[in-house]
PDB file of C-alpha atoms and ligand atoms in Angstrom:
ATOM      1  CA  MET G1259       0.000   0.000   0.000  1.00  0.00           C
ATOM      2  CA  ASN G1260       1.192   3.560  -0.683  1.00  0.00           C
ATOM      3  CA  ILE G1261       0.998   5.594   2.526  1.00  0.00           C
ATOM      4  CA  ALA G1262       1.691   9.334   2.785  1.00  0.00           C
ATOM      5  CA  ILE G1263       2.781  10.488   6.236  1.00  0.00           C
ATOM      6  CA  ILE G1264       2.183  14.144   7.000  1.00  0.00           C
ATOM      7  CA  GLY G1265       3.750  14.980  10.353  1.00  0.00           C
ATOM      8  CA  SER G1266       6.773  12.722  10.718  1.00  0.00           C
ATOM      9  CA  GLY G1267       7.825  13.380  14.304  1.00  0.00           C
ATOM     10  CA  ASN G1268       7.440  10.939  17.194  1.00  0.00           C
ATOM     11  CA  VAL G1269       4.261   9.265  15.908  1.00  0.00           C
ATOM     12  CA  GLY G1270       4.732   9.597  12.138  1.00  0.00           C
ATOM     13  CA  GLY G1271       8.374   8.517  12.364  1.00  0.00           C
ATOM     14  CA  ALA G1272       7.582   5.428  14.466  1.00  0.00           C
ATOM     15  CA  LEU G1273       4.816   4.299  12.103  1.00  0.00           C
ATOM     16  CA  ALA G1274       6.908   5.043   8.997  1.00  0.00           C
ATOM     17  CA  LYS G1275       9.598   2.632  10.198  1.00  0.00           C
ATOM     18  CA  LYS G1276       7.059  -0.080  11.109  1.00  0.00           C
ATOM     19  CA  TRP G1277       5.163   0.159   7.801  1.00  0.00           C
ATOM     20  CA  ILE G1278       8.347   0.137   5.711  1.00  0.00           C
ATOM     21  CA  LYS G1279       9.414  -3.005   7.571  1.00  0.00           C
ATOM     22  CA  ALA G1280       5.994  -4.541   6.796  1.00  0.00           C
ATOM     23  CA  GLY G1281       6.541  -3.903   3.063  1.00  0.00           C
ATOM     24  CA  HIS G1282       4.454  -0.774   2.472  1.00  0.00           C
ATOM     25  CA  THR G1283       5.567   2.137   0.318  1.00  0.00           C
ATOM     26  CA  VAL G1284       5.885   5.072   2.708  1.00  0.00           C
ATOM     27  CA  ILE G1285       6.278   8.627   1.407  1.00  0.00           C
ATOM     28  CA  ILE G1286       6.862  11.485   3.822  1.00  0.00           C
ATOM     29  CA  GLY G1287       5.257  14.835   3.000  1.00  0.00           C
ATOM     30  CA  ALA G1288       7.441  17.332   4.842  1.00  0.00           C
ATOM     31  CA  ARG G1289       8.088  21.025   5.074  1.00  0.00           C
ATOM     32  CA  LEU G1290      11.329  22.340   3.626  1.00  0.00           C
ATOM     33  CA  PRO G1291      13.980  22.849   4.792  1.00  0.00           C
ATOM     34  CA  LEU G1292      13.807  19.549   6.698  1.00  0.00           C
ATOM     35  CA  SER G1293      13.754  19.897  10.495  1.00  0.00           C
ATOM     36  CA  ASP G1294      16.405  18.192  12.646  1.00  0.00           C
ATOM     37  CA  LYS G1295      13.878  15.434  13.492  1.00  0.00           C
ATOM     38  CA  ASN G1296      13.219  14.833   9.790  1.00  0.00           C
ATOM     39  CA  ILE G1297      16.945  14.841   8.971  1.00  0.00           C
ATOM     40  CA  THR G1298      17.433  12.112  11.593  1.00  0.00           C
ATOM     41  CA  LEU G1299      14.481  10.146  10.181  1.00  0.00           C
ATOM     42  CA  ALA G1300      15.871  10.550   6.656  1.00  0.00           C
ATOM     43  CA  THR G1301      19.142   8.935   7.739  1.00  0.00           C
ATOM     44  CA  GLN G1302      17.114   5.962   9.005  1.00  0.00           C
ATOM     45  CA  ILE G1303      14.586   5.460   6.191  1.00  0.00           C
ATOM     46  CA  GLY G1304      16.227   7.214   3.228  1.00  0.00           C
ATOM     47  CA  GLU G1305      16.100  10.796   1.992  1.00  0.00           C
ATOM     48  CA  ASP G1306      14.416   9.658  -1.233  1.00  0.00           C
ATOM     49  CA  ARG G1307      11.197   9.025   0.706  1.00  0.00           C
ATOM     50  CA  PHE G1308      10.830  12.759   1.474  1.00  0.00           C
ATOM     51  CA  THR G1309       8.916  15.107  -0.786  1.00  0.00           C
ATOM     52  CA  SER G1310       6.472  18.028  -0.591  1.00  0.00           C
ATOM     53  CA  ILE G1311       3.144  17.477   1.173  1.00  0.00           C
ATOM     54  CA  PRO G1312       0.916  17.643  -1.980  1.00  0.00           C
ATOM     55  CA  HIS G1313       3.306  15.426  -3.951  1.00  0.00           C
ATOM     56  CA  ALA G1314       3.242  12.780  -1.201  1.00  0.00           C
ATOM     57  CA  VAL G1315      -0.560  12.893  -1.069  1.00  0.00           C
ATOM     58  CA  GLU G1316      -0.861  12.682  -4.858  1.00  0.00           C
ATOM     59  CA  GLN G1317       1.027   9.364  -4.915  1.00  0.00           C
ATOM     60  CA  CYS G1318      -0.849   7.631  -2.087  1.00  0.00           C
ATOM     61  CA  GLU G1319      -4.293   6.197  -1.388  1.00  0.00           C
ATOM     62  CA  VAL G1320      -3.859   6.451   2.384  1.00  0.00           C
ATOM     63  CA  ILE G1321      -2.720   9.555   4.296  1.00  0.00           C
ATOM     64  CA  LEU G1322      -1.660   9.540   7.943  1.00  0.00           C
ATOM     65  CA  ILE G1323      -1.818  12.964   9.600  1.00  0.00           C
ATOM     66  CA  ALA G1324       0.281  13.143  12.771  1.00  0.00           C
ATOM     67  CA  ALA G1325       0.927  16.870  13.173  1.00  0.00           C
ATOM     68  CA  PRO G1326       0.273  19.003  16.269  1.00  0.00           C
ATOM     69  CA  ALA G1327      -3.491  19.573  16.624  1.00  0.00           C
ATOM     70  CA  PRO G1328      -3.255  23.406  16.508  1.00  0.00           C
ATOM     71  CA  ALA G1329      -1.697  23.088  13.009  1.00  0.00           C
ATOM     72  CA  CYS G1330      -4.437  20.687  11.854  1.00  0.00           C
ATOM     73  CA  VAL G1331      -6.408  23.033   9.585  1.00  0.00           C
ATOM     74  CA  ASP G1332      -3.256  24.482   7.948  1.00  0.00           C
ATOM     75  CA  VAL G1333      -1.897  20.986   7.376  1.00  0.00           C
ATOM     76  CA  VAL G1334      -5.175  19.718   5.910  1.00  0.00           C
ATOM     77  CA  LYS G1335      -5.455  22.700   3.569  1.00  0.00           C
ATOM     78  CA  SER G1336      -1.932  22.000   2.317  1.00  0.00           C
ATOM     79  CA  LEU G1337      -2.692  18.410   1.245  1.00  0.00           C
ATOM     80  CA  GLY G1338      -3.993  19.156  -2.255  1.00  0.00           C
ATOM     81  CA  ASP G1339      -6.805  17.029  -3.699  1.00  0.00           C
ATOM     82  CA  THR G1340      -7.752  14.214  -1.303  1.00  0.00           C
ATOM     83  CA  SER G1341     -10.884  13.043  -3.154  1.00  0.00           C
ATOM     84  CA  GLY G1342     -11.387   9.293  -2.693  1.00  0.00           C
ATOM     85  CA  LYS G1343      -8.433   8.938  -0.319  1.00  0.00           C
ATOM     86  CA  ILE G1344      -8.495   7.535   3.225  1.00  0.00           C
ATOM     87  CA  ILE G1345      -7.195   9.877   5.917  1.00  0.00           C
ATOM     88  CA  ILE G1346      -5.977   8.411   9.208  1.00  0.00           C
ATOM     89  CA  ASP G1347      -6.129  10.973  12.001  1.00  0.00           C
ATOM     90  CA  ALA G1348      -3.623  10.303  14.801  1.00  0.00           C
ATOM     91  CA  MET G1349      -3.966  13.763  16.382  1.00  0.00           C
ATOM     92  CA  ASN G1350      -5.385  14.831  19.725  1.00  0.00           C
ATOM     93  CA  ILE G1351      -6.591  18.134  21.099  1.00  0.00           C
ATOM     94  CA  VAL G1352      -4.839  18.129  24.459  1.00  0.00           C
ATOM     95  CA  MET G1353      -6.011  20.552  27.160  1.00  0.00           C
ATOM     96  CA  GLY G1354      -7.814  22.779  24.661  1.00  0.00           C
ATOM     97  CA  ARG G1355      -4.859  23.123  22.273  1.00  0.00           C
ATOM     98  CA  GLY G1356      -6.358  22.379  18.872  1.00  0.00           C
ATOM     99  CA  PRO G1357      -8.043  23.811  15.793  1.00  0.00           C
ATOM    100  CA  GLN G1358     -10.314  26.724  16.751  1.00  0.00           C
ATOM    101  CA  GLY G1359     -14.043  25.923  16.546  1.00  0.00           C
ATOM    102  CA  TYR G1360     -13.772  22.129  16.345  1.00  0.00           C
ATOM    103  CA  ASN G1361     -14.391  19.465  18.988  1.00  0.00           C
ATOM    104  CA  THR G1362     -11.968  17.009  17.406  1.00  0.00           C
ATOM    105  CA  THR G1363      -9.192  17.084  14.818  1.00  0.00           C
ATOM    106  CA  ALA G1364     -11.133  14.566  12.698  1.00  0.00           C
ATOM    107  CA  GLU G1365     -14.025  17.029  12.372  1.00  0.00           C
ATOM    108  CA  ALA G1366     -11.549  19.740  11.339  1.00  0.00           C
ATOM    109  CA  ILE G1367     -10.140  17.389   8.684  1.00  0.00           C
ATOM    110  CA  LEU G1368     -13.561  16.523   7.255  1.00  0.00           C
ATOM    111  CA  THR G1369     -14.548  20.207   7.048  1.00  0.00           C
ATOM    112  CA  ASN G1370     -11.371  21.350   5.296  1.00  0.00           C
ATOM    113  CA  THR G1371     -10.670  18.731   2.636  1.00  0.00           C
ATOM    114  CA  GLN G1372     -12.403  16.749  -0.117  1.00  0.00           C
ATOM    115  CA  SER G1373     -12.040  13.269   1.389  1.00  0.00           C
ATOM    116  CA  LYS G1374     -15.143  12.019   3.174  1.00  0.00           C
ATOM    117  CA  THR G1375     -13.282   9.141   4.815  1.00  0.00           C
ATOM    118  CA  VAL G1376     -11.479   9.732   8.081  1.00  0.00           C
ATOM    119  CA  VAL G1377     -10.495   6.942  10.453  1.00  0.00           C
ATOM    120  CA  LYS G1378      -9.268   8.074  13.843  1.00  0.00           C
ATOM    121  CA  CYS G1379      -6.563   5.678  14.988  1.00  0.00           C
ATOM    122  CA  PHE G1380      -3.011   5.604  16.430  1.00  0.00           C
ATOM    123  CA  ASN G1381      -4.010   8.471  18.759  1.00  0.00           C
ATOM    124  CA  THR G1382      -4.826   6.487  21.922  1.00  0.00           C
ATOM    125  CA  THR G1383      -1.369   5.368  22.991  1.00  0.00           C
ATOM    126  CA  GLY G1384       2.129   6.812  23.249  1.00  0.00           C
ATOM    127  CA  PHE G1385       4.554   6.826  20.320  1.00  0.00           C
ATOM    128  CA  ASN G1386       6.852   4.629  22.437  1.00  0.00           C
ATOM    129  CA  ASN G1387       4.135   1.955  22.229  1.00  0.00           C
ATOM    130  CA  MET G1388       4.127   2.321  18.433  1.00  0.00           C
ATOM    131  CA  GLU G1389       7.904   1.888  18.346  1.00  0.00           C
ATOM    132  CA  ASN G1390       7.547  -1.226  20.537  1.00  0.00           C
ATOM    133  CA  THR G1391       4.118  -2.834  20.919  1.00  0.00           C
ATOM    134  CA  ARG G1392       5.411  -5.785  22.980  1.00  0.00           C
ATOM    135  CA  TYR G1393       4.877  -6.278  26.720  1.00  0.00           C
ATOM    136  CA  GLY G1394       6.455  -9.598  27.619  1.00  0.00           C
ATOM    137  CA  GLU G1395       4.646 -12.311  25.670  1.00  0.00           C
ATOM    138  CA  GLN G1396       1.784 -10.015  24.654  1.00  0.00           C
ATOM    139  CA  SER G1397       1.256  -7.149  22.209  1.00  0.00           C
ATOM    140  CA  LEU G1398      -0.898  -4.100  22.906  1.00  0.00           C
ATOM    141  CA  ASP G1399      -4.306  -3.561  21.324  1.00  0.00           C
ATOM    142  CA  LEU G1400      -5.376  -0.463  19.439  1.00  0.00           C
ATOM    143  CA  PHE G1401      -8.702   1.265  18.816  1.00  0.00           C
ATOM    144  CA  MET G1402     -10.266   3.181  15.905  1.00  0.00           C
ATOM    145  CA  ALA G1403     -13.425   5.044  14.906  1.00  0.00           C
ATOM    146  CA  GLY G1404     -14.971   6.210  11.645  1.00  0.00           C
ATOM    147  CA  ASP G1405     -18.032   5.733   9.442  1.00  0.00           C
ATOM    148  CA  ASN G1406     -16.418   3.809   6.577  1.00  0.00           C
ATOM    149  CA  LYS G1407     -16.194   0.051   7.267  1.00  0.00           C
ATOM    150  CA  ASP G1408     -13.861  -0.729   4.328  1.00  0.00           C
ATOM    151  CA  ALA G1409     -11.472   2.002   5.441  1.00  0.00           C
ATOM    152  CA  LYS G1410     -11.523   0.623   8.991  1.00  0.00           C
ATOM    153  CA  ALA G1411     -10.671  -2.877   7.695  1.00  0.00           C
ATOM    154  CA  LEU G1412      -7.646  -1.373   5.937  1.00  0.00           C
ATOM    155  CA  VAL G1413      -6.582   0.642   8.998  1.00  0.00           C
ATOM    156  CA  ARG G1414      -6.983  -2.437  11.218  1.00  0.00           C
ATOM    157  CA  GLN G1415      -4.494  -4.227   8.942  1.00  0.00           C
ATOM    158  CA  LEU G1416      -2.094  -1.269   9.197  1.00  0.00           C
ATOM    159  CA  ALA G1417      -2.334  -1.452  13.012  1.00  0.00           C
ATOM    160  CA  ILE G1418      -1.502  -5.173  12.888  1.00  0.00           C
ATOM    161  CA  ASP G1419       1.334  -4.456  10.436  1.00  0.00           C
ATOM    162  CA  ALA G1420       2.670  -1.984  13.027  1.00  0.00           C
ATOM    163  CA  GLY G1421       2.762  -4.794  15.596  1.00  0.00           C
ATOM    164  CA  PHE G1422      -0.506  -4.329  17.512  1.00  0.00           C
ATOM    165  CA  ALA G1423      -2.378  -7.540  18.387  1.00  0.00           C
ATOM    166  CA  GLU G1424      -5.824  -6.206  17.415  1.00  0.00           C
ATOM    167  CA  CYS G1425      -7.442  -2.919  16.473  1.00  0.00           C
ATOM    168  CA  TYR G1426     -10.952  -2.693  17.900  1.00  0.00           C
ATOM    169  CA  ASP G1427     -13.744  -0.796  16.170  1.00  0.00           C
ATOM    170  CA  VAL G1428     -15.123   1.751  18.644  1.00  0.00           C
ATOM    171  CA  GLY G1429     -17.835   3.009  16.257  1.00  0.00           C
ATOM    172  CA  GLY G1430     -18.520   5.698  13.663  1.00  0.00           C
ATOM    173  CA  ASN G1431     -17.630   9.372  13.278  1.00  0.00           C
ATOM    174  CA  ASP G1432     -19.810  10.033  16.339  1.00  0.00           C
ATOM    175  CA  LYS G1433     -17.065   8.352  18.407  1.00  0.00           C
ATOM    176  CA  PHE G1434     -14.252  10.721  17.335  1.00  0.00           C
ATOM    177  CA  ALA G1435     -14.571  12.680  20.593  1.00  0.00           C
ATOM    178  CA  LEU G1436     -14.583   9.460  22.633  1.00  0.00           C
ATOM    179  CA  MET G1437     -11.327   8.450  20.933  1.00  0.00           C
ATOM    180  CA  GLU G1438      -9.726  11.743  21.967  1.00  0.00           C
ATOM    181  CA  GLN G1439     -11.017  11.316  25.528  1.00  0.00           C
ATOM    182  CA  PHE G1440      -9.562   7.804  25.577  1.00  0.00           C
ATOM    183  CA  ALA G1441      -6.221   9.258  24.452  1.00  0.00           C
ATOM    184  CA  PHE G1442      -6.396  11.742  27.307  1.00  0.00           C
ATOM    185  CA  PHE G1443      -7.156   8.848  29.671  1.00  0.00           C
ATOM    186  CA  TRP G1444      -3.775   7.322  28.671  1.00  0.00           C
ATOM    187  CA  ILE G1445      -2.015  10.711  28.908  1.00  0.00           C
ATOM    188  CA  ASN G1446      -3.540  11.299  32.349  1.00  0.00           C
ATOM    189  CA  LEU G1447      -2.393   7.905  33.665  1.00  0.00           C
ATOM    190  CA  ALA G1448       1.058   8.229  32.094  1.00  0.00           C
ATOM    191  CA  MET G1449       1.886  11.869  32.877  1.00  0.00           C
ATOM    192  CA  MET G1450      -0.410  13.190  35.617  1.00  0.00           C
ATOM    193  CA  GLN G1451      -0.858  10.038  37.713  1.00  0.00           C
ATOM    194  CA  GLY G1452       2.762   8.963  37.432  1.00  0.00           C
ATOM    195  CA  GLN G1453       2.367   5.587  35.700  1.00  0.00           C
ATOM    196  CA  GLY G1454       4.898   6.594  33.026  1.00  0.00           C
ATOM    197  CA  ARG G1455       4.795   6.035  29.264  1.00  0.00           C
ATOM    198  CA  GLU G1456       5.715   2.335  29.341  1.00  0.00           C
ATOM    199  CA  MET G1457       2.156   1.078  29.749  1.00  0.00           C
ATOM    200  CA  GLY G1458      -0.809   0.549  27.451  1.00  0.00           C
ATOM    201  CA  PHE G1459      -4.184  -1.050  26.928  1.00  0.00           C
ATOM    202  CA  LYS G1460      -5.280  -4.574  26.068  1.00  0.00           C
ATOM    203  CA  LEU G1461      -8.858  -5.850  25.878  1.00  0.00           C
ATOM    204  CA  LEU G1462      -9.480  -9.014  27.889  1.00  0.00           C
ATOM    205  CA  LYS G1463     -12.453 -11.240  26.974  1.00  0.00           C
ATOM    206  CA  ARG G1464     -14.204 -14.369  28.238  1.00  0.00           C
TER     207      ARG G1464
HETATM  208  N1  NAP P1458       3.673  11.875  21.164  1.00  0.00           N
HETATM  209  C1  NAP P1458       2.814  10.864  21.390  1.00  0.00           C
HETATM  210  O1  NAP P1458       3.090   9.918  22.178  1.00  0.00           O
HETATM  211  C2  NAP P1458       1.485  10.845  20.677  1.00  0.00           C
HETATM  212  C3  NAP P1458       0.710   9.683  20.705  1.00  0.00           C
HETATM  213  C4  NAP P1458      -0.503   9.639  20.011  1.00  0.00           C
HETATM  214  C5  NAP P1458      -0.909  10.759  19.300  1.00  0.00           C
HETATM  215  N2  NAP P1458      -0.147  11.895  19.310  1.00  0.00           N
HETATM  216  C6  NAP P1458      -0.612  13.036  18.518  1.00  0.00           C
HETATM  217  O2  NAP P1458       0.111  12.981  17.282  1.00  0.00           O
HETATM  218  C7  NAP P1458       0.396  14.294  16.824  1.00  0.00           C
HETATM  219  C8  NAP P1458       1.901  14.432  16.611  1.00  0.00           C
HETATM  220  O3  NAP P1458       2.582  14.229  17.834  1.00  0.00           O
HETATM  221  P1  NAP P1458       4.166  13.987  17.832  1.00  0.00           P
HETATM  222  O4  NAP P1458       4.540  13.733  19.249  1.00  0.00           O
HETATM  223  O5  NAP P1458       4.528  12.986  16.783  1.00  0.00           O
HETATM  224  O6  NAP P1458       4.685  15.457  17.394  1.00  0.00           O
HETATM  225  P2  NAP P1458       6.111  15.906  16.887  1.00  0.00           P
HETATM  226  O7  NAP P1458       7.145  14.891  17.225  1.00  0.00           O
HETATM  227  O8  NAP P1458       6.288  17.303  17.359  1.00  0.00           O
HETATM  228  O9  NAP P1458       5.953  15.921  15.288  1.00  0.00           O
HETATM  229  C9  NAP P1458       5.082  16.814  14.660  1.00  0.00           C
HETATM  230  C10 NAP P1458       5.257  16.717  13.161  1.00  0.00           C
HETATM  231  O10 NAP P1458       4.305  17.584  12.546  1.00  0.00           O
HETATM  232  C11 NAP P1458       4.960  18.437  11.619  1.00  0.00           C
HETATM  233  N3  NAP P1458       4.276  19.737  11.539  1.00  0.00           N
HETATM  234  C12 NAP P1458       4.086  20.635  12.522  1.00  0.00           C
HETATM  235  N4  NAP P1458       3.409  21.710  12.065  1.00  0.00           N
HETATM  236  C13 NAP P1458       3.192  21.467  10.754  1.00  0.00           C
HETATM  237  C14 NAP P1458       2.581  22.221   9.714  1.00  0.00           C
HETATM  238  N5  NAP P1458       2.002  23.411   9.946  1.00  0.00           N
HETATM  239  N6  NAP P1458       2.549  21.691   8.464  1.00  0.00           N
HETATM  240  C15 NAP P1458       3.113  20.472   8.225  1.00  0.00           C
HETATM  241  N7  NAP P1458       3.708  19.704   9.171  1.00  0.00           N
HETATM  242  C16 NAP P1458       3.752  20.217  10.412  1.00  0.00           C
HETATM  243  C17 NAP P1458       6.370  18.574  12.169  1.00  0.00           C
HETATM  244  O11 NAP P1458       7.204  18.977  11.112  1.00  0.00           O
HETATM  245  P3  NAP P1458       8.628  19.691  11.381  1.00  0.00           P
HETATM  246  O12 NAP P1458       9.519  18.597  11.888  1.00  0.00           O
HETATM  247  O13 NAP P1458       8.978  20.228  10.041  1.00  0.00           O
HETATM  248  O14 NAP P1458       8.384  20.754  12.421  1.00  0.00           O
HETATM  249  C18 NAP P1458       6.624  17.150  12.662  1.00  0.00           C
HETATM  250  O15 NAP P1458       7.015  16.315  11.577  1.00  0.00           O
HETATM  251  C19 NAP P1458      -0.177  15.258  17.869  1.00  0.00           C
HETATM  252  O16 NAP P1458      -1.447  15.691  17.444  1.00  0.00           O
HETATM  253  C20 NAP P1458      -0.297  14.393  19.121  1.00  0.00           C
HETATM  254  O17 NAP P1458      -1.348  14.818  19.977  1.00  0.00           O
HETATM  255  C21 NAP P1458       1.047  11.953  19.966  1.00  0.00           C
END
């Protein structure tokens, strides 16, 4: 699959490396000149994977956006034509810092681009858990929301390709806000309640 990554910092960089390893074609849409973080990533995955944001989007059917939430609208407007493409939203509005006038970044994406298909995923756990999904003998689970079932099937596979054990469907676009609250639940436990970043969620069943 051809995947454009827009926002290639902690989250985008971790997923780029995992998806390349899984055999996907990953193209990074980055601002020029490349930031120090992107220069480091380029030494790891190859400079030839870096191009402008619209050129990356043009070549790919799937777009991961992992930029800071306050930059969400600017980033989305810079994508070029996204008609028919699947957008994965990994962003979170944390403590009110996000796109003005929107409850979630996914809503801001849908309002400011042509694509009608947003799946919110990869936002509910730390980037360290994307770099390494393993806890002893087990791998973490992941969660996603969005209206389009086919797109969710594809994103579930991308979560598994990144090393997660399962990616559970939390519901439609009406669950975007719940997904951001769930992300804040992890952030709260990790940062405010002192559990640290090396923990994550797994669904147990019987
Ligand atoms: N950190 C986590 O553990 C974690 C986990 C889940 C979800 N998230 C969410 O994922 C998003 C990214 O977090 P992160 O920690 O990966 O951030 P980060 O390391 O700071 O990376 C942000 C990336 O976005 C790019 N960017 C910033 N403003 C942009 C703009 N206006 N146009 C285009 N690209 C822009 C940056 O490019 P430059 O390098 O050129 O500045 C950089 O590649 C946030 O919304 C965060 O809430 C984070």
